[in-house]
Coordinates of C-alpha atoms in Angstrom, one line a residue:
M868 CA 0.0 0.0 0.0
R869 CA 2.8 2.4 0.9
C870 CA 4.4 1.6 -2.4
L871 CA 1.1 2.3 -4.3
A872 CA 0.6 5.6 -2.4
A873 CA 4.2 6.6 -3.3
R874 CA 3.6 5.8 -6.9
V875 CA 0.3 7.7 -7.0
N876 CA 1.9 10.8 -5.4
Y877 CA 4.7 10.7 -7.9
K878 CA 2.3 10.6 -10.9
T879 CA 0.2 13.3 -9.4
L880 CA 3.3 15.5 -9.0
I881 CA 4.2 14.9 -12.7
V882 CA 0.6 15.9 -13.8
I883 CA 0.8 19.0 -11.6
C884 CA 4.1 20.0 -13.1
V885 CA 2.9 19.5 -16.7
L886 CA -0.2 21.6 -16.0
F887 CA 1.8 24.4 -14.4
T888 CA 4.2 24.4 -17.5
L889 CA 1.2 24.7 -19.9
V890 CA -0.4 27.5 -18.0
T891 CA 3.0 29.4 -17.9
L892 CA 3.4 29.0 -21.7
L893 CA -0.2 30.2 -22.3
L894 CA 0.3 33.3 -20.2
W895 CA 3.7 34.1 -21.8
N896 CA 2.1 33.9 -25.3
R897 CA -0.8 36.1 -24.2
C898 CA 1.5 38.8 -22.9
S899 CA 3.7 38.7 -26.0
S900 CA 0.6 39.1 -28.3
D901 CA -0.6 42.1 -26.3
R902 CA 2.7 43.8 -26.5
A903 CA 3.0 43.1 -30.3
A904 CA -0.4 44.7 -30.8
L905 CA 1.0 48.0 -29.7
F906 CA 3.2 48.0 -32.8
P907 CA 1.2 46.5 -35.8
R908 CA 3.3 45.4 -38.7
D909 CA 2.7 46.0 -42.4
A910 CA 2.9 43.3 -45.0
N911 CA 6.7 43.7 -45.1
G912 CA 7.2 43.2 -41.4
A913 CA 7.9 47.0 -41.0
F914 CA 6.2 49.0 -38.3
R915 CA 3.0 50.9 -39.4
A916 CA 2.9 54.5 -38.6
E917 CA -0.5 55.7 -37.2
G918 CA -2.2 57.8 -39.8
L919 CA 0.4 57.2 -42.4
E920 CA -1.9 56.2 -45.2
K921 CA -4.1 59.1 -44.5
R922 CA -1.2 61.5 -44.7
A923 CA 0.2 59.9 -47.8
A924 CA -3.3 60.2 -49.5
A925 CA -3.5 63.8 -48.4
S926 CA 0.0 64.5 -49.9
E927 CA -1.0 62.9 -53.2
S928 CA -4.3 64.8 -53.3
D929 CA -2.4 68.1 -53.2
G930 CA -1.1 67.5 -56.7
D931 CA -3.1 69.1 -59.1
V932 CA -1.4 72.3 -59.5
N933 CA -1.0 73.8 -58.4
G934 CA -2.6 72.9 -53.9
P935 CA 0.1 75.1 -52.5
A936 CA 2.4 72.2 -51.6
K937 CA 2.3 70.9 -55.2
Q938 CA 2.0 73.9 -57.4
Q939 CA 3.6 73.2 -59.4
S940 CA 4.4 70.2 -57.9
E941 CA 2.8 71.2 -61.2
E942 CA 6.5 71.8 -62.0
A943 CA 7.1 68.1 -61.7
S944 CA 6.5 65.7 -64.6
P945 CA 5.1 62.3 -63.6
Q946 CA 7.7 59.5 -63.8
E947 CA 6.9 55.9 -64.7
Q948 CA 6.9 53.6 -61.6
Q949 CA 9.1 50.6 -62.2
K950 CA 7.9 47.2 -61.3
A951 CA 9.1 46.4 -57.8
P952 CA 10.8 43.1 -57.0
P953 CA 8.9 40.7 -54.8
V954 CA 9.2 41.2 -51.1
V955 CA 10.8 38.3 -49.2
G956 CA 8.2 36.4 -47.3
G957 CA 5.2 37.7 -49.2
L958 CA 2.0 38.7 -47.5
N959 CA 1.9 35.7 -45.2
G960 CA 5.6 35.3 -44.6
N961 CA 6.4 38.6 -42.8
K962 CA 6.9 37.2 -39.3
A963 CA 10.3 35.8 -38.9
P964 CA 10.4 33.1 -36.2
G965 CA 12.5 33.7 -33.1
L966 CA 12.5 37.5 -33.3
K967 CA 11.4 39.2 -30.1
Y968 CA 10.6 42.8 -29.8
E969 CA 10.2 44.9 -26.6
E970 CA 8.9 48.3 -26.0
I971 CA 11.4 51.1 -25.3
D972 CA 11.1 54.8 -24.5
C973 CA 13.1 57.2 -26.8
L974 CA 14.0 60.5 -25.2
V975 CA 14.1 63.2 -27.9
N976 CA 16.5 66.1 -27.3
E977 CA 15.8 65.7 -23.6
E978 CA 12.4 67.3 -24.2
Y979 CA 9.8 64.6 -24.8
T980 CA 9.4 60.8 -25.1
V981 CA 8.4 58.7 -28.1
K982 CA 7.4 55.0 -27.8
G983 CA 9.7 52.8 -29.8
R984 CA 10.6 49.1 -30.2
R985 CA 13.9 47.4 -29.8
E986 CA 15.1 44.3 -31.5
G987 CA 18.5 43.4 -30.1
A988 CA 20.7 46.4 -30.9
E989 CA 18.3 47.9 -33.3
V990 CA 15.7 50.5 -32.3
F991 CA 12.6 51.3 -34.4
L992 CA 10.6 54.6 -34.1
P993 CA 7.1 55.2 -35.5
F994 CA 7.2 56.7 -39.0
S995 CA 4.4 59.1 -38.1
W996 CA 7.0 60.7 -35.8
V997 CA 9.9 60.4 -38.2
E998 CA 7.8 62.0 -41.0
K999 CA 7.0 65.1 -39.0
Y1000 CA 10.3 65.5 -37.3
F1001 CA 12.5 65.2 -40.4
E1002 CA 9.9 66.5 -42.9
V1003 CA 10.2 63.4 -45.1
Y1004 CA 7.6 61.4 -46.9
G1005 CA 6.5 57.8 -47.2
K1006 CA 3.6 55.5 -48.0
I1007 CA 2.7 51.8 -48.3
A1008 CA 2.4 50.8 -52.0
Q1009 CA 1.4 47.5 -53.5
Y1010 CA 3.0 45.8 -56.5
D1011 CA 1.7 42.5 -57.9
G1012 CA 0.2 41.6 -54.6
Y1013 CA 3.2 42.5 -52.5
D1014 CA 3.4 45.5 -50.2
R1015 CA 6.4 47.6 -49.7
F1016 CA 7.1 50.9 -48.0
E1017 CA 8.2 53.8 -50.2
F1018 CA 10.3 56.5 -48.6
S1019 CA 11.3 59.8 -50.2
H1020 CA 13.2 62.8 -49.0
S1021 CA 11.0 65.3 -50.9
Y1022 CA 7.6 65.3 -52.6
S1023 CA 8.5 67.0 -55.8
K1024 CA 10.3 65.8 -58.9
V1025 CA 12.3 67.5 -61.7
Y1026 CA 10.8 67.2 -65.1
A1027 CA 13.0 65.9 -68.0
Q1028 CA 13.4 68.8 -70.5
R1029 CA 12.3 67.6 -73.9
A1030 CA 14.8 69.6 -76.0
P1031 CA 16.9 72.8 -75.8
Y1032 CA 14.7 75.8 -75.1
H1033 CA 13.3 78.0 -77.9
P1034 CA 10.8 80.9 -77.8
D1035 CA 8.3 79.1 -80.0
G1036 CA 8.5 75.8 -78.1
V1037 CA 7.1 74.3 -74.9
F1038 CA 7.5 76.6 -71.9
M1039 CA 9.3 74.7 -69.2
S1040 CA 7.0 72.0 -67.9
F1041 CA 3.9 74.0 -68.4
E1042 CA 2.2 71.2 -70.4
G1043 CA 1.6 69.7 -67.0
Y1044 CA -0.1 72.8 -65.6
N1045 CA -3.9 72.9 -65.2
V1046 CA -4.5 76.5 -64.1
E1047 CA -8.3 76.4 -64.4
V1048 CA -8.7 73.6 -61.9
R1049 CA -6.9 75.4 -59.1
D1050 CA -9.1 76.0 -56.1
R1051 CA -7.9 79.7 -56.1
V1052 CA -9.3 80.2 -59.5
K1053 CA -12.9 81.3 -59.1
C1054 CA -13.9 80.6 -62.7
I1055 CA -13.0 81.2 -66.3
S1056 CA -14.7 84.6 -67.2
G1057 CA -17.4 84.3 -69.8
V1058 CA -16.6 87.8 -71.0
E1059 CA -12.8 87.7 -71.1
G1060 CA -12.2 83.9 -71.5
V1061 CA -9.4 83.9 -68.9
P1062 CA -9.2 82.8 -65.2
L1063 CA -10.3 85.0 -62.4
S1064 CA -8.1 84.6 -59.3
T1065 CA -9.0 84.6 -55.6
Q1066 CA -5.5 84.0 -54.4
W1067 CA -5.4 87.2 -52.3
G1068 CA -9.1 88.1 -52.2
P1069 CA -12.4 86.2 -52.4
Q1070 CA -14.0 88.9 -54.6
G1071 CA -11.8 87.7 -57.6
Y1072 CA -9.5 89.7 -59.8
F1073 CA -7.5 89.3 -63.0
Y1074 CA -4.0 88.2 -62.1
P1075 CA -1.6 88.6 -65.1
I1076 CA 0.7 85.9 -63.9
Q1077 CA -2.1 83.4 -63.7
I1078 CA -3.5 84.5 -67.1
A1079 CA -0.1 84.2 -68.7
Q1080 CA 0.4 80.7 -67.2
Y1081 CA -3.1 79.8 -68.5
G1082 CA -2.0 80.7 -72.0
L1083 CA 1.5 79.1 -71.8
S1084 CA 0.1 75.9 -70.4
H1085 CA -2.4 75.5 -73.2
Y1086 CA 0.2 76.5 -75.8
S1087 CA 2.5 73.8 -74.4
K1088 CA -0.3 71.2 -74.3
N1089 CA -1.1 71.9 -77.9
L1090 CA 2.5 71.0 -78.9
T1091 CA 2.7 67.9 -76.8
E1092 CA -0.7 66.3 -77.1
K1093 CA -2.3 64.5 -80.1
P1094 CA -4.9 66.5 -82.1
P1095 CA -8.3 66.5 -80.5
H1096 CA -11.4 64.6 -81.6
V1097 CA -14.0 67.0 -82.9
E1098 CA -17.7 66.3 -83.5
V1099 CA -19.5 68.8 -85.7
Y1100 CA -23.2 69.4 -84.9
E1101 CA -24.2 72.5 -87.0
T1102 CA -22.7 74.4 -89.9
A1103 CA -25.9 75.6 -91.6
E1104 CA -24.6 74.1 -94.9
E1105 CA -26.8 71.7 -96.9
R1106 CA -23.9 69.6 -97.9
D1107 CA -23.3 68.8 -94.2
Q1108 CA -26.9 67.8 -93.5
S1109 CA -26.4 64.0 -94.0
N1110 CA -23.4 63.9 -91.6
R1111 CA -24.8 66.1 -88.9
P1112 CA -25.6 64.1 -85.8
G1113 CA -28.0 66.7 -84.2
E1114 CA -31.4 68.1 -85.0
W1115 CA -33.2 71.2 -83.9
T1116 CA -36.4 71.1 -81.9
V1117 CA -38.4 74.3 -82.4
P1118 CA -41.4 75.1 -80.2
K1119 CA -44.5 76.9 -81.4
G1120 CA -44.0 80.6 -81.9
C1121 CA -40.2 80.2 -82.4
S1122 CA -38.1 79.9 -85.6
I1123 CA -34.8 78.5 -86.7
T1124 CA -33.9 79.4 -90.3
T1125 CA -30.9 79.1 -92.5
V1126 CA -29.7 82.5 -93.9
P1127 CA -26.7 83.7 -95.8
D1128 CA -24.2 86.0 -93.9
K1129 CA -22.2 88.2 -96.4
S1130 CA -19.6 89.1 -93.8
R1131 CA -18.7 85.4 -93.3
F1132 CA -19.3 84.3 -96.9
T1133 CA -21.4 81.3 -95.6
N1134 CA -24.8 80.3 -94.4
V1135 CA -25.6 80.6 -90.7
K1136 CA -28.6 79.7 -88.5
Q1137 CA -30.9 82.5 -87.4
F1138 CA -32.9 81.9 -84.3
V1139 CA -35.9 83.9 -83.1
V1140 CA -37.0 82.5 -79.7
P1141 CA -38.9 84.5 -77.0
E1142 CA -37.0 84.3 -73.7
N1143 CA -40.1 83.2 -71.9
S1144 CA -40.3 80.1 -74.1
E1145 CA -38.6 76.7 -73.4
G1146 CA -36.1 77.6 -76.2
A1147 CA -35.1 76.1 -79.5
S1148 CA -32.8 73.1 -78.8
L1149 CA -30.2 71.3 -80.8
Q1150 CA -29.8 67.6 -79.7
L1151 CA -26.1 66.8 -79.0
G1152 CA -25.9 63.5 -77.0
N1153 CA -22.2 63.5 -76.6
S1154 CA -20.8 61.4 -73.7
R1155 CA -17.2 61.4 -74.9
D1156 CA -16.0 65.0 -75.0
F1157 CA -16.9 68.2 -73.1
I1158 CA -15.3 71.2 -74.8
I1159 CA -18.2 73.1 -76.6
S1160 CA -17.6 75.8 -79.2
F1161 CA -19.9 77.9 -81.4
D1162 CA -19.9 81.2 -83.3
L1163 CA -22.5 83.6 -82.0
K1164 CA -24.0 87.0 -82.7
F1165 CA -27.0 88.4 -80.8
V1166 CA -29.4 91.1 -82.0
T1167 CA -31.2 91.3 -78.7
N1168 CA -30.5 90.0 -75.2
G1169 CA -30.5 86.3 -75.1
S1170 CA -28.8 83.2 -74.0
V1171 CA -27.3 79.9 -75.1
S1172 CA -27.6 77.1 -72.5
V1173 CA -26.1 73.6 -72.4
V1174 CA -27.9 70.8 -70.6
L1175 CA -25.7 68.2 -68.9
E1176 CA -26.4 64.8 -67.5
T1177 CA -24.2 64.4 -64.5
T1178 CA -22.7 61.8 -62.2
E1179 CA -24.9 63.3 -59.4
K1180 CA -27.6 60.5 -59.5
N1181 CA -27.9 61.3 -63.3
Q1182 CA -29.4 64.6 -62.5
L1183 CA -29.6 67.3 -65.2
F1184 CA -27.6 70.5 -64.6
T1185 CA -27.9 73.5 -67.0
V1186 CA -25.0 75.9 -67.8
H1187 CA -26.4 79.2 -69.1
Y1188 CA -24.3 81.7 -71.1
V1189 CA -26.2 84.9 -71.0
T1190 CA -25.8 88.4 -72.5
S1191 CA -24.9 90.2 -69.3
S1192 CA -21.8 91.2 -67.4
Q1193 CA -22.6 88.9 -64.5
L1194 CA -19.5 86.8 -63.5
I1195 CA -21.0 83.5 -62.2
A1196 CA -24.1 82.4 -60.3
F1197 CA -25.4 79.0 -59.1
K1198 CA -29.0 78.1 -58.0
D1199 CA -31.2 75.0 -58.3
R1200 CA -28.9 73.0 -60.6
S1201 CA -28.5 76.1 -62.9
I1202 CA -25.1 77.8 -63.4
T1203 CA -25.0 81.1 -65.1
Y1204 CA -22.0 82.9 -66.8
G1205 CA -22.3 86.3 -68.3
I1206 CA -20.7 86.5 -71.7
G1207 CA -21.3 90.2 -72.5
P1208 CA -23.6 91.6 -75.3
R1209 CA -22.0 89.6 -78.2
T1210 CA -23.6 92.0 -80.8
S1211 CA -20.9 91.1 -83.4
W1212 CA -19.6 87.7 -84.4
S1213 CA -17.4 86.0 -81.9
T1214 CA -16.5 82.4 -81.0
L1215 CA -17.4 81.1 -77.5
T1216 CA -15.4 78.1 -76.4
R1217 CA -16.1 76.6 -73.0
D1218 CA -14.9 73.7 -70.9
L1219 CA -18.1 72.2 -69.6
V1220 CA -16.3 70.2 -66.9
T1221 CA -14.7 73.4 -65.5
D1222 CA -17.8 75.5 -65.8
L1223 CA -19.9 72.8 -64.1
R1224 CA -17.5 72.2 -61.2
K1225 CA -16.7 75.9 -60.6
G1226 CA -20.5 76.7 -60.5
V1227 CA -21.3 73.9 -58.1
G1228 CA -18.3 74.7 -55.9
L1229 CA -19.0 78.5 -55.8
S1230 CA -18.3 80.0 -52.4
N1231 CA -17.7 83.3 -50.8
T1232 CA -14.2 82.3 -49.6
K1233 CA -10.9 82.3 -51.5
A1234 CA -11.1 78.6 -52.4
V1235 CA -13.7 76.9 -54.6
K1236 CA -15.5 74.2 -52.7
Q1237 CA -14.4 70.7 -53.6
T1238 CA -17.0 68.6 -55.5
K1239 CA -17.0 65.2 -57.1
I1240 CA -19.7 66.0 -59.6
M1241 CA -18.7 65.5 -63.3
P1242 CA -20.7 65.7 -66.5
R1243 CA -21.7 62.3 -67.9
R1244 CA -23.3 63.5 -71.2
V1245 CA -23.8 66.7 -73.1
V1246 CA -27.6 66.4 -73.8
R1247 CA -28.6 69.5 -75.8
L1248 CA -28.0 73.1 -76.6
V1249 CA -30.8 75.6 -76.1
A1250 CA -31.0 79.1 -77.7
K1251 CA -33.2 82.0 -76.6
G1252 CA -33.5 85.6 -77.8
K1253 CA -32.8 86.8 -81.3
G1254 CA -29.5 86.1 -83.0
F1255 CA -27.3 83.9 -85.2
I1256 CA -25.3 80.8 -84.5
D1257 CA -22.9 78.7 -86.5
N1258 CA -20.2 76.0 -86.3
V1259 CA -21.4 74.2 -83.2
T1260 CA -18.8 71.6 -82.2
I1261 CA -17.8 69.5 -79.2
S1262 CA -14.1 68.4 -78.9
T1263 CA -11.7 66.8 -76.6
T1264 CA -9.6 69.9 -76.2
A1265 CA -9.4 73.5 -77.5
H1266 CA -5.9 74.5 -76.3
M1267 CA -5.3 77.2 -78.9
A1268 CA -8.6 78.9 -78.1
A1269 CA -7.4 79.3 -74.5
F1270 CA -4.0 80.5 -75.6
S1271 CA -5.6 83.1 -77.9
A1272 CA -7.9 84.3 -75.1
A1273 CA -4.9 84.9 -72.8
S1274 CA -2.8 86.6 -75.5
D1275 CA -5.6 88.9 -76.5
W1276 CA -6.3 89.8 -72.9
L1277 CA -2.7 90.8 -72.4
V1278 CA -2.8 93.1 -75.4
R1279 CA -6.1 94.7 -74.3
N1280 CA -5.1 95.2 -70.7
Q1281 CA -1.6 96.5 -70.9
D1282 CA -1.4 100.1 -69.5
E1283 CA 0.3 103.1 -71.0
K1284 CA 3.5 102.4 -69.0
G1285 CA 3.9 98.9 -70.5
G1286 CA 2.8 97.0 -67.4
W1287 CA -0.1 94.8 -66.3
P1288 CA -1.1 96.4 -62.9
I1289 CA -2.2 93.9 -60.2
M1290 CA -5.3 95.4 -58.6
V1291 CA -5.1 93.8 -55.2
T1292 CA -3.2 94.6 -52.0
R1293 CA -0.3 92.2 -51.4
K1294 CA 1.5 91.8 -48.1
L1295 CA 4.6 89.7 -48.5
G1296 CA 5.4 89.3 -44.9
E1297 CA 6.3 91.0 -41.6
G1298 CA 8.7 93.8 -42.1
F1299 CA 7.7 94.6 -45.7
R1300 CA 5.4 97.4 -46.7
S1301 CA 2.2 96.3 -48.3
L1302 CA 2.0 96.7 -52.1
D1303 CA -1.0 98.8 -52.9
P1304 CA -3.3 97.9 -55.8
G1305 CA -1.7 98.8 -59.1
W1306 CA 1.8 97.3 -58.5
Y1307 CA 3.8 95.6 -61.2
S1308 CA 5.5 92.2 -61.0
A1309 CA 8.6 91.3 -63.0
M1310 CA 7.4 87.7 -63.1
A1311 CA 4.1 89.0 -64.6
Q1312 CA 6.0 91.0 -67.2
G1313 CA 8.3 88.1 -68.1
Q1314 CA 5.6 85.5 -68.4
A1315 CA 3.4 87.9 -70.4
I1316 CA 6.3 88.6 -72.7
S1317 CA 6.8 84.8 -73.2
T1318 CA 3.1 84.5 -74.1
L1319 CA 3.0 87.4 -76.5
V1320 CA 6.2 86.3 -78.3
R1321 CA 4.6 82.9 -79.0
A1322 CA 1.4 84.6 -80.2
Y1323 CA 3.5 86.8 -82.5
L1324 CA 5.5 83.8 -83.9
L1325 CA 2.3 81.9 -84.4
T1326 CA 0.2 84.6 -86.1
K1327 CA 2.8 87.2 -87.3
D1328 CA 0.5 89.8 -85.9
H1329 CA 2.8 92.8 -84.9
A1330 CA 0.3 93.9 -82.2
F1331 CA 1.6 91.0 -80.0
L1332 CA 5.3 91.9 -80.6
S1333 CA 4.7 95.6 -80.0
S1334 CA 3.0 94.8 -76.7
A1335 CA 5.9 92.6 -75.7
L1336 CA 8.4 95.3 -76.5
R1337 CA 6.5 97.9 -74.4
A1338 CA 6.6 95.5 -71.5
T1339 CA 10.3 96.1 -70.9
A1340 CA 9.6 99.6 -69.6
P1341 CA 9.0 98.6 -65.9
Y1342 CA 12.3 96.7 -65.9
K1343 CA 14.2 100.0 -66.1
L1344 CA 12.4 101.7 -63.2
L1345 CA 13.2 101.2 -59.5
S1346 CA 10.5 99.8 -57.3
E1347 CA 10.0 103.2 -55.6
Q1348 CA 9.5 104.7 -59.1
H1349 CA 6.7 102.3 -59.8
G1350 CA 8.9 99.8 -61.6
V1351 CA 10.3 96.4 -60.8
K1352 CA 14.0 96.9 -60.5
A1353 CA 16.1 96.6 -57.3
V1354 CA 19.9 96.8 -56.9
F1355 CA 21.6 94.3 -54.6
M1356 CA 24.6 95.8 -52.7
N1357 CA 24.6 98.8 -55.1
K1358 CA 25.9 96.5 -57.8
H1359 CA 23.6 93.8 -59.2
D1360 CA 20.4 94.6 -61.0
W1361 CA 17.5 92.5 -59.9
Y1362 CA 13.9 92.3 -61.3
E1363 CA 11.4 91.9 -58.5
E1364 CA 8.4 89.6 -58.5
Y1365 CA 7.2 91.7 -55.6
P1366 CA 8.6 95.2 -55.7
T1367 CA 8.7 95.6 -51.9
S1368 CA 10.3 98.0 -49.6
P1369 CA 12.9 96.8 -48.5
S1370 CA 13.7 94.7 -51.6
S1371 CA 12.9 91.0 -51.3
F1372 CA 14.9 89.4 -54.2
V1373 CA 12.5 86.5 -54.9
L1374 CA 14.5 83.9 -57.0
N1375 CA 11.9 82.1 -59.1
G1376 CA 10.1 85.3 -60.2
F1377 CA 13.5 86.8 -61.2
M1378 CA 14.4 83.8 -63.4
Y1379 CA 10.9 83.9 -65.0
S1380 CA 11.5 87.6 -65.8
L1381 CA 14.8 86.7 -67.5
I1382 CA 13.3 84.0 -69.6
G1383 CA 10.7 86.5 -70.9
L1384 CA 13.5 88.9 -71.9
Y1385 CA 15.4 86.1 -73.6
D1386 CA 12.3 85.2 -75.7
L1387 CA 11.9 88.8 -76.7
K1388 CA 15.6 89.5 -77.6
E1389 CA 15.7 86.3 -79.7
T1390 CA 12.5 87.1 -81.5
A1391 CA 12.7 90.9 -82.0
G1392 CA 16.1 90.9 -83.7
E1393 CA 19.2 93.0 -83.1
K1394 CA 17.6 96.4 -83.6
L1395 CA 14.2 96.0 -81.9
G1396 CA 15.5 93.7 -79.3
R1397 CA 18.5 95.8 -78.2
E1398 CA 16.9 97.0 -75.0
A1399 CA 15.6 93.5 -74.0
K1400 CA 19.1 92.2 -74.6
L1401 CA 20.7 94.8 -72.4
L1402 CA 18.3 94.1 -69.6
Y1403 CA 18.7 90.3 -70.0
D1404 CA 22.5 90.5 -69.9
R1405 CA 22.5 92.6 -66.8
G1406 CA 20.1 90.2 -65.1
M1407 CA 22.2 87.2 -66.1
E1408 CA 25.3 88.7 -64.6
S1409 CA 23.4 89.2 -61.3
L1410 CA 22.0 85.7 -61.4
K1411 CA 25.5 84.1 -61.8
A1412 CA 26.9 86.2 -59.0
M1413 CA 24.0 85.8 -56.5
L1414 CA 23.0 82.1 -57.0
P1415 CA 25.2 81.0 -54.1
L1416 CA 23.2 83.2 -51.7
Y1417 CA 20.2 80.9 -52.2
D1418 CA 22.0 77.6 -51.5
T1419 CA 21.5 76.3 -47.9
G1420 CA 23.6 73.1 -48.4
S1421 CA 20.5 70.9 -48.3
G1422 CA 17.9 73.0 -50.2
T1423 CA 17.3 76.5 -51.5
I1424 CA 15.9 79.9 -50.2
Y1425 CA 12.8 81.5 -51.6
D1426 CA 14.0 85.1 -51.2
L1427 CA 16.6 87.2 -49.3
R1428 CA 14.4 88.6 -46.6
H1429 CA 17.0 87.4 -44.0
F1430 CA 19.5 89.8 -45.6
A1431 CA 17.0 92.7 -46.0
L1432 CA 15.2 92.3 -42.7
G1433 CA 17.7 90.4 -40.5
T1434 CA 15.1 87.6 -39.9
S1435 CA 15.5 83.9 -40.2
P1436 CA 15.8 82.6 -43.8
N1437 CA 12.6 81.9 -45.8
L1438 CA 13.4 78.4 -46.9
A1439 CA 11.8 77.3 -50.3
R1440 CA 9.2 74.5 -50.1
W1441 CA 10.2 71.5 -52.1
D1442 CA 7.9 72.5 -55.0
Y1443 CA 9.6 75.9 -55.2
H1444 CA 13.0 74.2 -54.9
T1445 CA 12.0 72.1 -57.8
T1446 CA 10.9 75.2 -59.7
H1447 CA 14.4 76.7 -59.1
I1448 CA 16.0 73.5 -60.5
N1449 CA 13.7 73.4 -63.6
Q1450 CA 14.5 77.0 -64.3
L1451 CA 18.2 76.4 -64.1
Q1452 CA 17.8 73.4 -66.4
L1453 CA 16.2 75.6 -69.0
I1454 CA 18.7 78.5 -68.5
S1455 CA 21.6 76.0 -68.9
T1456 CA 20.4 75.3 -72.5
I1457 CA 20.5 79.0 -73.4
D1458 CA 23.7 80.0 -71.5
E1459 CA 26.9 77.9 -71.6
S1460 CA 28.2 79.1 -68.2
S1461 CA 29.2 76.2 -66.1
V1462 CA 27.7 77.8 -63.0
F1463 CA 24.1 76.9 -64.1
K1464 CA 25.0 73.2 -64.7
E1465 CA 26.8 73.0 -61.4
F1466 CA 24.0 74.4 -59.4
F1467 CA 21.4 72.4 -61.3
K1468 CA 23.2 69.2 -60.4
R1469 CA 23.8 70.1 -56.8
W1470 CA 20.2 71.4 -56.1
K1471 CA 18.8 68.3 -57.8
S1472 CA 20.8 66.1 -55.4
Y1473 CA 19.2 67.8 -52.4
L1474 CA 15.9 66.2 -53.4
K1475 CA 17.3 62.8 -52.5
G1476 CA 18.8 63.9 -49.2
S1477 CA 22.3 65.0 -50.3
R1478 CA 23.9 67.6 -48.1
A1479 CA 26.9 69.9 -48.3
K1480 CA 30.0 68.7 -46.5
H1481 CA 30.8 69.7 -42.9
N1482 CA 34.0 71.5 -42.0

């Protein structure tokens, strides 16, 4: 019996030991899992930063244009993403056996603590903290079913210049600009055909820099894109009847007739439609393209409206183009643009996507409200009043119409001193005097000249060249004389984007002003272009001498306010830094000085984290 009892006690002891061991293992695994949950892993086994994907998405959404962080980022040309190699371990093989992590506190500059993880001698910190602290960028991307983390030192990229620069060619990387979609563009004026800016005031004003960029971007797109698809709906010619896809619907008491127009040497459609009627309508039914164009002449007040089927639950919205000076209005799915009296023949070309979205997003603030609405189909055109219409088309693009609108606006709105006054107050920053309405900008003068030179080379109309030649006048006058010139250290002439007091010496605006002078001197010839050449040569001497002042060793400086005001430097955002690089790339093709190639190479390397050497 004593032997049996001894055996029973021995077995019981073994069972108790086994149970105790199992419980211990379960508790250990439970604790390990809880700690690991504090630091979730992505599909690559890397630590996920809280809010990372949201921040990456927000960074990407800034791109078009212009948001402030990517404007340009409009300066950057998209680059093809190369196919990524498979990640070792795949989606299900991220957890390496035997690796143990433990939580560790990281004391940052003896000021605050960040929770990190330690694996042996390695310490890992959350990327959400790294991103903010070092101002770097990253996101999780997927390639062929594999996740990987993409890290970058900057958010902006340098475009690859297509060819050496010429005054009749593409302007920098402006084929990637989409001025009209910027949220600080209120709309495209129906009267003027150019953008109305709200950058420094919600009421809206014509900003010559933005108008020149609008023209240059469409000019550049026209050179780089394939010809548009064009659908013709009305020409009033009998020979075109069989091929015309649309037909007119004319209510009782209204008329649509074909009549000859001697001034145009062609037939046109005359419409007599009371404004209180439902209107005479031309069926369109185009769901492919959304640029509408037609020739128009009114005898009385009237309107031409376009009915759109939209993505908003297939609801119909109507865009009205009326004979008034009203800028824009929106009410009950109706958007109204004033187009002026139109009592003589003119062509109205409108981007229906832009007109719809600017109308729906109309607000009393500086920025247009964001909207997801898009046109799905152009249903019909509706005419009211008494007038004539011809050449109704819908096309994929109409870049040269936009370029012509910008060029014509610049000729019409140049003042007697050769400038394009900016009619809004501008405060560059603390320490600078405000610029009162009516100030000139060297950047506006330069980009306007680049636009007008291209219009002259395209049309051979000397009105454009004459306007460009007159635009050099503000370059010769000091800022305090209502010009744009400053002198650095009593030696170097500088053309001011903002003619402030004291001088600000903004780099990108200065280089744009030089490019305009180059376009003019090359186009006008030795005699007419003598003054532009003199101004250009002086400016280039200043640029070569002063470029080092804008180099921080890891980026560039926007202006020289730290010199003028004794404040801290105004570092250039990455999109402005990239603009500096793109401008130097262009200038290096028109000037053989090695300084431009050297700074281009060095400043480009800063985008990937390169830094100047320490002492």
